[in-house]
CSV table of C-alpha atoms and ligand atoms in Angstrom, one decimal:
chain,number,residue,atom,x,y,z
A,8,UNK,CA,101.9,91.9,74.2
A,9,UNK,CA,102.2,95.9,73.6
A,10,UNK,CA,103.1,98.4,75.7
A,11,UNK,CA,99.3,100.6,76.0
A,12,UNK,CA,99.3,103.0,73.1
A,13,UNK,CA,98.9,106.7,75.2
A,14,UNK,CA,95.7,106.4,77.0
A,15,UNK,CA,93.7,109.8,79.0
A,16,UNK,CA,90.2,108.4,79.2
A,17,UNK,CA,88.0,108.4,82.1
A,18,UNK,CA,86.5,105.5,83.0
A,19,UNK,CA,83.2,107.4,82.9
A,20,UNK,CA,84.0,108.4,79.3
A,21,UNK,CA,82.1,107.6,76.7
A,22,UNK,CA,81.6,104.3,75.8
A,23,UNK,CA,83.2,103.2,72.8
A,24,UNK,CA,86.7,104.6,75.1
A,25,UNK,CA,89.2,102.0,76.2
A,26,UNK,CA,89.7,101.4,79.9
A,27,UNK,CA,92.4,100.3,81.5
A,28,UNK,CA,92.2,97.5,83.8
A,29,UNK,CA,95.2,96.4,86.3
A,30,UNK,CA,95.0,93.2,87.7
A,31,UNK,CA,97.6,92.2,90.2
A,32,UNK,CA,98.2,88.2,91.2
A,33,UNK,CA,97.1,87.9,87.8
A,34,UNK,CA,98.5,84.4,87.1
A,35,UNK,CA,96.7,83.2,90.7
A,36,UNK,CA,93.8,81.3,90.8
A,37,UNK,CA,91.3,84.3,91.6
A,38,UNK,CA,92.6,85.8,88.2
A,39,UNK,CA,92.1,83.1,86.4
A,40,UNK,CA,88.2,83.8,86.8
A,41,UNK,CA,87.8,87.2,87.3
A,42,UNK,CA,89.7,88.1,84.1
A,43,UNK,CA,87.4,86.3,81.7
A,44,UNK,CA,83.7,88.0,83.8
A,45,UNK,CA,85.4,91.1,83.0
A,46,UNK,CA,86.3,90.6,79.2
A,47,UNK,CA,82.3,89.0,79.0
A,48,UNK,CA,81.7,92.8,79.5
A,49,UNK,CA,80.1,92.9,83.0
A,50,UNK,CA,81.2,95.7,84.6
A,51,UNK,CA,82.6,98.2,81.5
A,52,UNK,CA,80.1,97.2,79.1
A,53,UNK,CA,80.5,96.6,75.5
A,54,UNK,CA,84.1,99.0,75.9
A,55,UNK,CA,87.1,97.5,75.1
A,56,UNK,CA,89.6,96.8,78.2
A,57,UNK,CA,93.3,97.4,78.3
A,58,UNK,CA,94.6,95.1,80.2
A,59,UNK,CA,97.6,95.3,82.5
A,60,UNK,CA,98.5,91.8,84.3
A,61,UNK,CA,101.0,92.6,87.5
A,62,UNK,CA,102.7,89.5,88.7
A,63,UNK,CA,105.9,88.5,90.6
A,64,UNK,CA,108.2,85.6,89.7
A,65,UNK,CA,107.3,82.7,88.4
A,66,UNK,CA,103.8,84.2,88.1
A,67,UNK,CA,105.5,86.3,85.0
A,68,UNK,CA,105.5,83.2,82.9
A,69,UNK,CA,102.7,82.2,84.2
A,70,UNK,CA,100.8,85.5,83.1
A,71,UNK,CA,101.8,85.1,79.5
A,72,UNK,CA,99.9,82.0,79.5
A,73,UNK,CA,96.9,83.0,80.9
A,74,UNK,CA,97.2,86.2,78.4
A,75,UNK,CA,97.6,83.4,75.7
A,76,UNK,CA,94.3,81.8,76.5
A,77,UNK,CA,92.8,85.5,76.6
A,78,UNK,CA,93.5,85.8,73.0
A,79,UNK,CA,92.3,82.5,72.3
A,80,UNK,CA,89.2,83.4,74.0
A,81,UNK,CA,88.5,85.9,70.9
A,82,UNK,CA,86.8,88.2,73.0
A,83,UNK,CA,85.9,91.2,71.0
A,84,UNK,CA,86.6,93.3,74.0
A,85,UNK,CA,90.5,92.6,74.3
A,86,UNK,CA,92.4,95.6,73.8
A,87,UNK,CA,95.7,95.7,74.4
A,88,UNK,CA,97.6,93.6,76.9
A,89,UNK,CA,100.5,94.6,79.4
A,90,UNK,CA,102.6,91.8,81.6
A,91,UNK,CA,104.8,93.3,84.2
A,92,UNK,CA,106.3,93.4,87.4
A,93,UNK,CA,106.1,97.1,87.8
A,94,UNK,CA,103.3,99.0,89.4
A,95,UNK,CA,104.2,102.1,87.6
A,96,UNK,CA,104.1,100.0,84.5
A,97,UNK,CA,101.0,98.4,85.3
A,98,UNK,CA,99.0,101.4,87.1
A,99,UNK,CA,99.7,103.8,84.3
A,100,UNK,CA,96.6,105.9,83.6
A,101,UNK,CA,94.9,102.7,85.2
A,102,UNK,CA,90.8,103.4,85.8
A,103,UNK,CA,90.3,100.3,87.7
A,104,UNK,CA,92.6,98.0,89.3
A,105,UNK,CA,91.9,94.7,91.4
A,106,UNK,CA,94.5,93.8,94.2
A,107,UNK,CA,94.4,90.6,94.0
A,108,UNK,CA,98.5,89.2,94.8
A,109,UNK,CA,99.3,89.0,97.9
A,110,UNK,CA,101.9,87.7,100.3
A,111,UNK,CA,100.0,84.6,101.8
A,112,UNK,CA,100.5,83.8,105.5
A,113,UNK,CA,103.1,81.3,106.1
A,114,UNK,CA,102.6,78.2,108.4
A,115,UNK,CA,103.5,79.7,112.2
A,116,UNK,CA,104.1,82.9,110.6
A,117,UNK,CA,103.1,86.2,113.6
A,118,UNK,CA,100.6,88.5,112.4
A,119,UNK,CA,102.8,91.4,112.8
A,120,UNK,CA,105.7,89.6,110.1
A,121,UNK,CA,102.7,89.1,107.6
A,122,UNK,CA,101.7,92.4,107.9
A,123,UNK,CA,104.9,93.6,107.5
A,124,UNK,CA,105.5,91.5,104.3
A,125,UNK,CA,102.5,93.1,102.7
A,126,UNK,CA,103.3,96.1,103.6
A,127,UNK,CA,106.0,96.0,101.8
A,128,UNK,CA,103.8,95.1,98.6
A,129,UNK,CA,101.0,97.7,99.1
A,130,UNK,CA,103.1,100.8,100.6
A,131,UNK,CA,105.2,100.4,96.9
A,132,UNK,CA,102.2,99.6,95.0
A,133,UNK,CA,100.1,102.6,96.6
A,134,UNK,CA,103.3,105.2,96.3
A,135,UNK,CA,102.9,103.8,92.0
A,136,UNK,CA,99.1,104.8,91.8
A,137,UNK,CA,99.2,107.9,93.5
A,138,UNK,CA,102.2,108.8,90.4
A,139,UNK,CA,100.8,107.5,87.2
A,140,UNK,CA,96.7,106.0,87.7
A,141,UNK,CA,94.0,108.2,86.5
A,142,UNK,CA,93.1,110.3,90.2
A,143,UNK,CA,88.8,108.8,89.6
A,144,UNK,CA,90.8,105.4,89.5
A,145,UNK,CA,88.0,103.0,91.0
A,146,UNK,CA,90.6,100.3,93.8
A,147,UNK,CA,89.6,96.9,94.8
A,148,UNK,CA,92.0,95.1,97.1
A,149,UNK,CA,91.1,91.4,97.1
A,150,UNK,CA,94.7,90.3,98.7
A,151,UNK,CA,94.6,89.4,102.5
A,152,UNK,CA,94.8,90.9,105.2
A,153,UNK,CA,92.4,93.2,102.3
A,154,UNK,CA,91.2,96.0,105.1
A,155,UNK,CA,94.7,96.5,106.1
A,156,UNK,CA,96.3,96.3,103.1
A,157,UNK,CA,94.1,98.5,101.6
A,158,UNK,CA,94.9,101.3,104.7
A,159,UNK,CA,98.6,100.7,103.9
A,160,UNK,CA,97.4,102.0,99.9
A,161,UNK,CA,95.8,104.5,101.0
A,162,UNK,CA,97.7,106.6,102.8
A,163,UNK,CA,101.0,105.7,100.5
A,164,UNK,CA,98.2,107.4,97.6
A,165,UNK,CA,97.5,110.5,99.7
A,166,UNK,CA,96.4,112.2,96.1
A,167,UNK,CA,93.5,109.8,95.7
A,168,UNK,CA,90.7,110.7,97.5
A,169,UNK,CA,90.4,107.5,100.2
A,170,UNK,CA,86.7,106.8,99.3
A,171,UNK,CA,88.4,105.2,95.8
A,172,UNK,CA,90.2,103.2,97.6
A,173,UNK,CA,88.3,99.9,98.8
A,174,UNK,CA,88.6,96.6,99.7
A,175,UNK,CA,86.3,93.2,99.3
A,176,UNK,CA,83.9,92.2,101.7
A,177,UNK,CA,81.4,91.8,99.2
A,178,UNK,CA,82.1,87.7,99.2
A,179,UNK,CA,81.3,88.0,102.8
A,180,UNK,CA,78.0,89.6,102.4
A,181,UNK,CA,77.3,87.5,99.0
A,182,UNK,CA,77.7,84.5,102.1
A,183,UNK,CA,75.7,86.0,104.4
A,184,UNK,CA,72.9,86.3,101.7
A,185,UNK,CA,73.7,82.7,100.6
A,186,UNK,CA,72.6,81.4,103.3
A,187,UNK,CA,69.7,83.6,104.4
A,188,UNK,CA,68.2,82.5,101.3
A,189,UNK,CA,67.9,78.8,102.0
A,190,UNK,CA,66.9,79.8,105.6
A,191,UNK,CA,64.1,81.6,104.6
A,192,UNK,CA,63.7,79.6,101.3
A,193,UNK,CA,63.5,83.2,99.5
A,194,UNK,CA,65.9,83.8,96.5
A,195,UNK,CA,68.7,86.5,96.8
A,196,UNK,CA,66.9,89.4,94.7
A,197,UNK,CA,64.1,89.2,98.0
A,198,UNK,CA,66.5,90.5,100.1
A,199,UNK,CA,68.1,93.8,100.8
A,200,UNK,CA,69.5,95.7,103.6
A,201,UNK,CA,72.4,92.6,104.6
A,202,UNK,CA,75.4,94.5,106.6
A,203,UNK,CA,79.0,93.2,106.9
A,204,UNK,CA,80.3,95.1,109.9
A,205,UNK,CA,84.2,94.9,110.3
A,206,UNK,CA,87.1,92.6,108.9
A,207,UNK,CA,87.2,90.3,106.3
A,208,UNK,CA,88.2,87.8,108.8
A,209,UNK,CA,86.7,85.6,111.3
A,210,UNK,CA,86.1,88.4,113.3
A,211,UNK,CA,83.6,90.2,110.8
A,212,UNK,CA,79.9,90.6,111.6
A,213,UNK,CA,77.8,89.5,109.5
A,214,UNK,CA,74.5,91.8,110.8
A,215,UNK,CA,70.6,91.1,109.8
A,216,UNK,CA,69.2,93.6,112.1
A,217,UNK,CA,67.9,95.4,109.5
A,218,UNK,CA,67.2,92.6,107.1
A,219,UNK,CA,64.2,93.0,104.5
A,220,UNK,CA,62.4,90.4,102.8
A,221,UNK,CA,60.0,91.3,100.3
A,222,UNK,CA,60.6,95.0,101.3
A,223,UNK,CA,59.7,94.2,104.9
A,224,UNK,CA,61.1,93.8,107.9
A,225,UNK,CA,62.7,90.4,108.8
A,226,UNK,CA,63.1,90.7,112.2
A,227,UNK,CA,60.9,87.9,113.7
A,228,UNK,CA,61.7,86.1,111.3
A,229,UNK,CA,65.1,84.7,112.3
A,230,UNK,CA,66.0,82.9,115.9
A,231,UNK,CA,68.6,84.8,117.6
A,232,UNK,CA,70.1,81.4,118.7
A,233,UNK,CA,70.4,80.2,115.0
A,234,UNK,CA,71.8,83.7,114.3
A,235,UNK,CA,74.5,83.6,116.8
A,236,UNK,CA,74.9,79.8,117.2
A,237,UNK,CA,75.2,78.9,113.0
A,238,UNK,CA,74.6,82.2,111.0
A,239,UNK,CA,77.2,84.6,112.0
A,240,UNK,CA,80.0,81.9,112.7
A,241,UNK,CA,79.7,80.5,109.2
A,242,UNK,CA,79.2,83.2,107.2
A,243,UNK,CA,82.6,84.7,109.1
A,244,UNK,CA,84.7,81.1,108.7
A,245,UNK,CA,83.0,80.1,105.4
A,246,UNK,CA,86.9,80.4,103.5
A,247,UNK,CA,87.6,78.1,105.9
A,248,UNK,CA,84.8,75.6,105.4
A,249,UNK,CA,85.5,75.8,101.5
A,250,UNK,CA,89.4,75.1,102.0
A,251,UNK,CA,88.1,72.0,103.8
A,252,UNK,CA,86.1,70.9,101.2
A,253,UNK,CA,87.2,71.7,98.1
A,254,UNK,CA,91.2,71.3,99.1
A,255,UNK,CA,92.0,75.2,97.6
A,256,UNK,CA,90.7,78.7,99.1
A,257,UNK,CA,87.5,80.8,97.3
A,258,UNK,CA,88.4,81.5,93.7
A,259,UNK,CA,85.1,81.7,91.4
A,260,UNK,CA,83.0,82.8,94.4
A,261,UNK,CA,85.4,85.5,95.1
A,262,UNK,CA,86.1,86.6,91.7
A,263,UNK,CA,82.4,87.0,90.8
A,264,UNK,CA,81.9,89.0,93.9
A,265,UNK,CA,85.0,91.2,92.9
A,266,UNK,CA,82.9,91.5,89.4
A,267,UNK,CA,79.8,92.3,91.9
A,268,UNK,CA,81.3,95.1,93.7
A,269,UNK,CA,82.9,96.8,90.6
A,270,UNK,CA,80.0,96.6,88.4
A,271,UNK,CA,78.0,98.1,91.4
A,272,UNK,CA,80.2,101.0,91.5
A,273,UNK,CA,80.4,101.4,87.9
A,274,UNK,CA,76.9,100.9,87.1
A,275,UNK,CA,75.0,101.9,90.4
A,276,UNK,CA,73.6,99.0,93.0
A,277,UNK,CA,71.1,96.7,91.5
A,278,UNK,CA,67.8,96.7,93.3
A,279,UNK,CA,69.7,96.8,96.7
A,280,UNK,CA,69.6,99.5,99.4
A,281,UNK,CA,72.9,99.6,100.1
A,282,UNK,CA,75.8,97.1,100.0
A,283,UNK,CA,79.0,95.9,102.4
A,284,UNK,CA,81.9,97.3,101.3
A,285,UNK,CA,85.1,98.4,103.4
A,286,UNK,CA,86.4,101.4,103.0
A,287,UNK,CA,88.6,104.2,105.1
A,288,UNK,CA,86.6,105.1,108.1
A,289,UNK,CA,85.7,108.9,108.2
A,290,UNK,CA,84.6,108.5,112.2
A,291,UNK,CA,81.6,106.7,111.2
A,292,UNK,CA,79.5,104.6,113.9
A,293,UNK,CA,82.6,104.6,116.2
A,294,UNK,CA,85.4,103.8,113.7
A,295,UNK,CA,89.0,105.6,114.1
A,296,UNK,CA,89.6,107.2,110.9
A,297,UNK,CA,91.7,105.8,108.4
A,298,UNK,CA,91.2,102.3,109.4
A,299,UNK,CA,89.6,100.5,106.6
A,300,UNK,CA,86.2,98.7,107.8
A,301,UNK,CA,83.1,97.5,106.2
A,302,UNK,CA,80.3,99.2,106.1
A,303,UNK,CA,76.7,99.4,104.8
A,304,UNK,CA,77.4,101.6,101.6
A,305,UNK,CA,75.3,103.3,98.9
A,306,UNK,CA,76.8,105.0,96.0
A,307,UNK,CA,76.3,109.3,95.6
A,308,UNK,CA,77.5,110.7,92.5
A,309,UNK,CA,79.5,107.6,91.6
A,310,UNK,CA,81.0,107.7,95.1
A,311,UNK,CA,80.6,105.1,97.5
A,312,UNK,CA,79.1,106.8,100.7
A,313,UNK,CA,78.3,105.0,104.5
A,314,UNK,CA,74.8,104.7,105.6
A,315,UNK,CA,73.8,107.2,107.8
A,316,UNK,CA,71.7,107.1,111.3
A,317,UNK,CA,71.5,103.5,111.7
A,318,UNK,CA,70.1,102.9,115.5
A,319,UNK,CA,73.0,100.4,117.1
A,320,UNK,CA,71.9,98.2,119.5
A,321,UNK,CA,74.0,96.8,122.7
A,322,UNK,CA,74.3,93.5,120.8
A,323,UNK,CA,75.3,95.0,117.5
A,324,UNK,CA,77.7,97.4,119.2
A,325,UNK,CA,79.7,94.5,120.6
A,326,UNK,CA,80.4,92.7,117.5
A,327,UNK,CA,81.3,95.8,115.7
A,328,UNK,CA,83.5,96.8,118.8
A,329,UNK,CA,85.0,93.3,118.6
A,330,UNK,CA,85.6,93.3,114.8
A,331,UNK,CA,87.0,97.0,115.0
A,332,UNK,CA,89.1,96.3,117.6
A,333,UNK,CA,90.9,93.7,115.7
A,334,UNK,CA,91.5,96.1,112.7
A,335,UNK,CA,92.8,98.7,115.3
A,336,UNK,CA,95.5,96.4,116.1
A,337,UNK,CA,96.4,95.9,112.4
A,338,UNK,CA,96.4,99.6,111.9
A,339,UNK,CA,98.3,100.2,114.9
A,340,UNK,CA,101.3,97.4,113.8
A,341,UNK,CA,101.2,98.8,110.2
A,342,UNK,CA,102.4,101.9,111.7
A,343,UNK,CA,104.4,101.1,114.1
A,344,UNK,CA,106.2,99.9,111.2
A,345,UNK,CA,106.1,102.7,109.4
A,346,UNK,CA,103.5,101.6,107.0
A,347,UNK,CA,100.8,104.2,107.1
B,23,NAX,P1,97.0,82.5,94.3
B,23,NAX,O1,98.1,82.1,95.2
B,23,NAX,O2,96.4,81.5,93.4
B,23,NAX,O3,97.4,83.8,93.4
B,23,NAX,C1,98.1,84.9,93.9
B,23,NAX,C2,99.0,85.4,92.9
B,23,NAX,O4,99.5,86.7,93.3
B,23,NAX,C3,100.2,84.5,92.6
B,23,NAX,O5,100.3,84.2,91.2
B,23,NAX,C4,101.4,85.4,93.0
B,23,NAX,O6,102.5,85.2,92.2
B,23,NAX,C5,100.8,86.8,92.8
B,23,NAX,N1,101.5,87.9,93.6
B,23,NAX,C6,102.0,87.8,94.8
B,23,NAX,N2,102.5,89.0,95.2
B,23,NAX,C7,102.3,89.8,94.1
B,23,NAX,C8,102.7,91.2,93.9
B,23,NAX,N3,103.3,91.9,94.8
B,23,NAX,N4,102.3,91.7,92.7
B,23,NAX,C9,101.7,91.0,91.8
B,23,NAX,N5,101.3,89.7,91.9
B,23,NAX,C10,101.6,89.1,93.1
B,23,NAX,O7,95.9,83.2,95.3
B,23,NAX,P2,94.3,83.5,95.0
B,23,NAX,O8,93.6,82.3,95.4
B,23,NAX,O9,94.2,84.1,93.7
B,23,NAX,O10,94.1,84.6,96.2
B,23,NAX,C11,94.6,85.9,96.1
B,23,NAX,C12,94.4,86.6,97.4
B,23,NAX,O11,93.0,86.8,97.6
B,23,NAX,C13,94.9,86.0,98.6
B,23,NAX,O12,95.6,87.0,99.4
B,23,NAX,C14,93.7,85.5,99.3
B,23,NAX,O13,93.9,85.4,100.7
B,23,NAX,C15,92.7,86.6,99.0
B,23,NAX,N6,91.3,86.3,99.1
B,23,NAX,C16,90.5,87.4,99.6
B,23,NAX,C17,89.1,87.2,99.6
B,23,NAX,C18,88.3,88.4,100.1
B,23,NAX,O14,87.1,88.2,100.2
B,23,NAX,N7,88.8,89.6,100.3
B,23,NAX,C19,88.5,85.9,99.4
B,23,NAX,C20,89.3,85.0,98.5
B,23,NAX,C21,90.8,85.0,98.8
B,23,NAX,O15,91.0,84.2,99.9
């Protein structure tokens, strides 16, 4: 495991350039999938990937083994590997990096004391990008609470223009359209135009109003009873459902949809209109600036851009108010404590 020989590409560099990839939470159970989608060359292509693997304690150890089984893999797209417990380490000249460790709520734990314990990961780890990563670095945060976490980043990185700093609702909106194709018994690709309003919480809404199938309308097509009664609960408490079932939290699902969202952005959307992703408002549709919500986003010169003049009706302005409302109350607990 070397230290990364001196590295100034751009991610949008040409292609046979290294990238540089930081991974936090890289021992976890989400790395263990998203590392190997991204050495099968989904998002960079057939570049090679530096890889930087950020963990904390016992998840040190635990990272030289999964870099262990990396080699093993023989993928011809290893480069070099970092382990470290340093963001500045880790970050350095860093093009993309996925959020993924995070400080998981503890059983009776208040909101406002598990806010404050990640705040206390992503204020340090945003004030470490905005010093060494490359200023087009491309920012994922998977780690929950992701939209606030990802506002704590942000304005620690006040060099790195906000739009490149993200965070994952895509597993939501992958979900939504999950179960919209069995409804309508339609595969994925014949949808488009799925919104994830909000929070990546149970407060999110999950928003078909301007659902096409086939490029055309779907509205009509969907009950509003099944809509509010089964759709929009389950998409929003599906983590939930799959902890029941399967005895651990989302892994695969919301690795590949970590893959999803950073391919997008590297590579431009594929077939869709536009895609959820949450992001520091600018005012948008009645969103305070600097809260980080999801949106209906389309990429413009490699930057990812909200919708525009969407018509919001009384029943979509509640569940957005609702969902935002709940990310207010993050935002205004993060700085109260000093956090953004
Ligand atoms: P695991 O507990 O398996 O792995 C987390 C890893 O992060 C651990 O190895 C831990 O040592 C490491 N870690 C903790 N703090 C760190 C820090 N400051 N720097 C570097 N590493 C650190 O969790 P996993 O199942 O992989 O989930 C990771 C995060 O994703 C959790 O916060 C989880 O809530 C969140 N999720 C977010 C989703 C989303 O859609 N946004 C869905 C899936 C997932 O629930």
């Amino acid at each position: 495991m070397t230290q990364s020989a001196e590295t100034t590409y751009s991610a949008d560099a040409g292609v046979h350039e290294p990238v540089n990839v930081a991974v936090t939470g890289a021992a976890g159970q989400i790395g263990y999938s998203l590392l190997w989608r991204l050495l099968n060359g989904e998002v960079f292509g057939a570049r090679k990937l530096n890889l930087r693997l950020l963990e904390v304690g016992p998840g040190l150890k635990a990272a030289e083994g999964v870099a262990m089984e990396l080699l093993d893999s023989a993928f011809p797209l290893l480069g070099d590997v970092v382990i470290t417990d340093d963001p500045k380490v880790g970050f350095a000249d860093a093009h993309a990096v996925f959020l993924v460790g995070a400080k998981p709520r503890q059983a009776g734990q208040e909101r406002a004391d598990l806010l404050a314990a990640n705040g206390g990961i992503f204020g340090p780890q945003g004030k470490a990008l905005d010093e060494v990563a490359s200023k087009d670095v491309r920012v994922l945060v998977v780690g929950n609470p992701a939209n606030t976490n990802a506002a704590i980043l942000s304005a620690n990185a006040p060099s790195i223009d906000p739009r490149q700093i993200t965070a994952m609702t895509r597993l939501d909106h992958n979900r939504a359209l999950a179960q919209l194709s069995q409804k309508l018994d339609v595969p994925v690709t014949a949808l488009n135009r799925m919104t994830v309003w909000g929070n990546h919480s149970a407060s999110q809404f999950p928003d078909v109003t301007e659902l096409q199938v086939d490029g055309e309308s779907a509205a009509g097509k969907l009950d509003q009873e099944w809509l509010t009664g089964e759709f929009i609960p389950r998409v929003a408490k599906r983590g939930a459902e799959i902890i029941e079932v399967r005895g651990h939290s989302s892994a695969a699902s919301a690795a590949s949809s970590a893959i999803d969202h950073m391919r997008d952005w590297v590579n431009g959307l594929q077939g869709q209109d536009w895609v959820s992703v949450a992001l520091p408002s600018d005012g948008s549709y009645g969103v305070p600036e600097g809260v980080v919500s999801s949106f209906p986003c389309r990429l413009v010169d490699g930057h990812w851009e909200i919708v525009q003049g969407l018509e919001i009706n009384d029943f979509q302005r509640q569940r957005i108010d609702a969902t935002v409302s709940e990310l207010l109350e993050e935002f205004e607990t993060v700085k109260e404590l000093g956090f953004v």
